[in-house]
Amino acid sequence: MQPRLLLVVFCPFAAGYFLSFFFRNVNAVIARDLARDFSLSPEALGFLTGMYLLAFAAFQLPLGVLLDRYGPRRVVAGLMCVAAAGALVFGLAQDLVTLSVGRALIGLGVSGGLMGAIKAFSLWFPLSRMATLNGLYLGVGGLGALSATAPVEALLGPFGWRALFYGLAGASVFAAALIFFLVPEKPLPGQGQTLRRQVAAFGTIFASVPFWRIAAPLVVCHAGYQALQGLWLAPWLYDMAGLGRGAVAQLLLVTAVAYTIGSVFFGVSSDALARAGVSRMTVYKVGLAVSLAMFALLAAGVTRGLGVILAVYGFTAISASLAYALFTPLFPPEMTGRVNTASNVLMFGVSFAFQWGIGAVLRLYPVVDGRYAAEGYAAALLVLGALQLAAIAWLAPMRESAPTR
């Protein structure tokens, strides 16, 4: 891979993706501040945080068409400006409605962070390096998630959460400028297709059984991780493990660090193992199975060895992202943006449902001294675990498709 291409293609998109993950996970640390300042119930807190995911999901299908029609540079740069506006609205909010609008604008604004980069990588880099590039890129996202844990906790004391979001608004504008002015243009495959034909291609994607079998574990397993790391893991650690705020932030940091390392590991190792004869599909299945085992321990309320459990969970949860490389051989190159956004609309829609749903289940049980009931956590997480098991079982007999280009 040419260093110049990494500098002008990979790095600008990575700046926006870092912010995307920071935005996605920051509410886990400021959840108690928001609940206190706005008197939020667990259901309202889950809904508010999930608005990022809902807006993100709602824009995925239009995003796929825009990426394949106009290219990633202009689309992602424009969206990052929307994220900046959302961060400003969130920081200025005085009520739940305005907070929700700001959170939704943030989700819309960063919705092209990963899909836009994958589209750009497919234009500028060989397909044999896609898993490696995706893994390194996801590692940058993991750094964003990592930065939204203990570092945010350290900043909250002197500055507060509102000042944090003002700073994020400025950082989003800067990332938009990097993408717009540094990323080069390249002719797009399939140029000249009518908009109607591009939209109709989603029917082909959603009618594909192999697409659904690969997408299902990505959707439910990674949605489960996002629901926890993005919001509910912190309350679980407070209530089930009886930890203080500093210890909770440290464990969130452990999970984020492991997720970051896993991003790079699964991307680079899957390409290396593929050259040695071990398919990416096999790596995908093994990673998902270990991730589910760790999730099951949390669902069962295990609180001993949490550092190890969360480290392994974070490390293996990101194996779900190998789905993006597995999708590539299934469809022609001009459909790259739409294929990946088709899976993303499902994943983020389910992530919203999981994040809101956990809060809704917790509300069914009594809250004692500000702590949610252990039975509520168990009921919610066991349902999520069962869905993950079903998706992995459906994938298990499948073999990887041979590349078509």
Tab-separated table of C-alpha atoms in Angstrom, residues 19 22-31 33-34 48-49 52 83-93 99 102-104 106-107 148 152 155-156 159-173:
chain	number	residue	atom	x	y	z
A	19	LEU	CA	-15.182	11.213	16.395
A	22	PHE	CA	-16.370	9.053	20.593
A	23	PHE	CA	-19.900	10.375	20.074
A	24	ARG	CA	-21.351	6.863	20.128
A	25	ASN	CA	-19.895	5.943	23.515
A	26	VAL	CA	-19.589	9.197	25.446
A	27	ASN	CA	-23.090	8.965	26.930
A	28	ALA	CA	-22.021	5.932	28.974
A	29	VAL	CA	-19.745	8.186	31.044
A	30	ILE	CA	-22.038	11.218	31.228
A	31	ALA	CA	-25.219	9.144	31.719
A	33	ASP	CA	-24.923	13.674	34.751
A	34	LEU	CA	-27.667	13.699	32.123
A	48	LEU	CA	-32.007	9.601	24.228
A	49	THR	CA	-28.761	7.708	23.737
A	52	TYR	CA	-27.865	8.486	17.647
A	83	ALA	CA	-22.484	16.241	13.218
A	84	ALA	CA	-20.902	19.550	14.259
A	85	ALA	CA	-24.339	21.195	14.344
A	86	GLY	CA	-25.693	18.288	16.407
A	87	ALA	CA	-22.905	18.559	18.974
A	88	LEU	CA	-23.604	22.276	19.348
A	89	VAL	CA	-27.350	21.672	19.813
A	90	PHE	CA	-26.652	18.951	22.385
A	91	GLY	CA	-24.304	21.187	24.353
A	92	LEU	CA	-26.846	24.028	24.414
A	93	ALA	CA	-29.887	21.847	25.239
A	99	LEU	CA	-31.040	16.814	23.677
A	102	GLY	CA	-28.904	17.104	18.981
A	103	ARG	CA	-28.155	13.419	19.514
A	104	ALA	CA	-30.062	12.514	16.333
A	106	ILE	CA	-24.906	13.712	15.594
A	107	GLY	CA	-25.961	10.212	14.537
A	148	ALA	CA	-14.752	8.472	25.536
A	152	VAL	CA	-13.864	12.049	29.511
A	155	LEU	CA	-12.434	16.279	31.828
A	156	LEU	CA	-15.901	16.388	33.344
A	159	PHE	CA	-15.068	21.584	32.280
A	160	GLY	CA	-18.422	19.749	32.416
A	161	TRP	CA	-20.230	17.867	29.679
A	162	ARG	CA	-21.500	20.962	27.849
A	163	ALA	CA	-18.015	22.339	27.197
A	164	LEU	CA	-17.008	18.889	25.981
A	165	PHE	CA	-19.671	19.006	23.267
A	166	TYR	CA	-18.689	22.513	22.173
A	167	GLY	CA	-15.189	21.172	21.602
A	168	LEU	CA	-16.554	18.203	19.685
A	169	ALA	CA	-18.464	20.567	17.378
A	170	GLY	CA	-15.205	22.279	16.416
A	171	ALA	CA	-13.404	18.959	15.953
A	172	SER	CA	-16.164	17.764	13.600
A	173	VAL	CA	-15.760	20.834	11.358
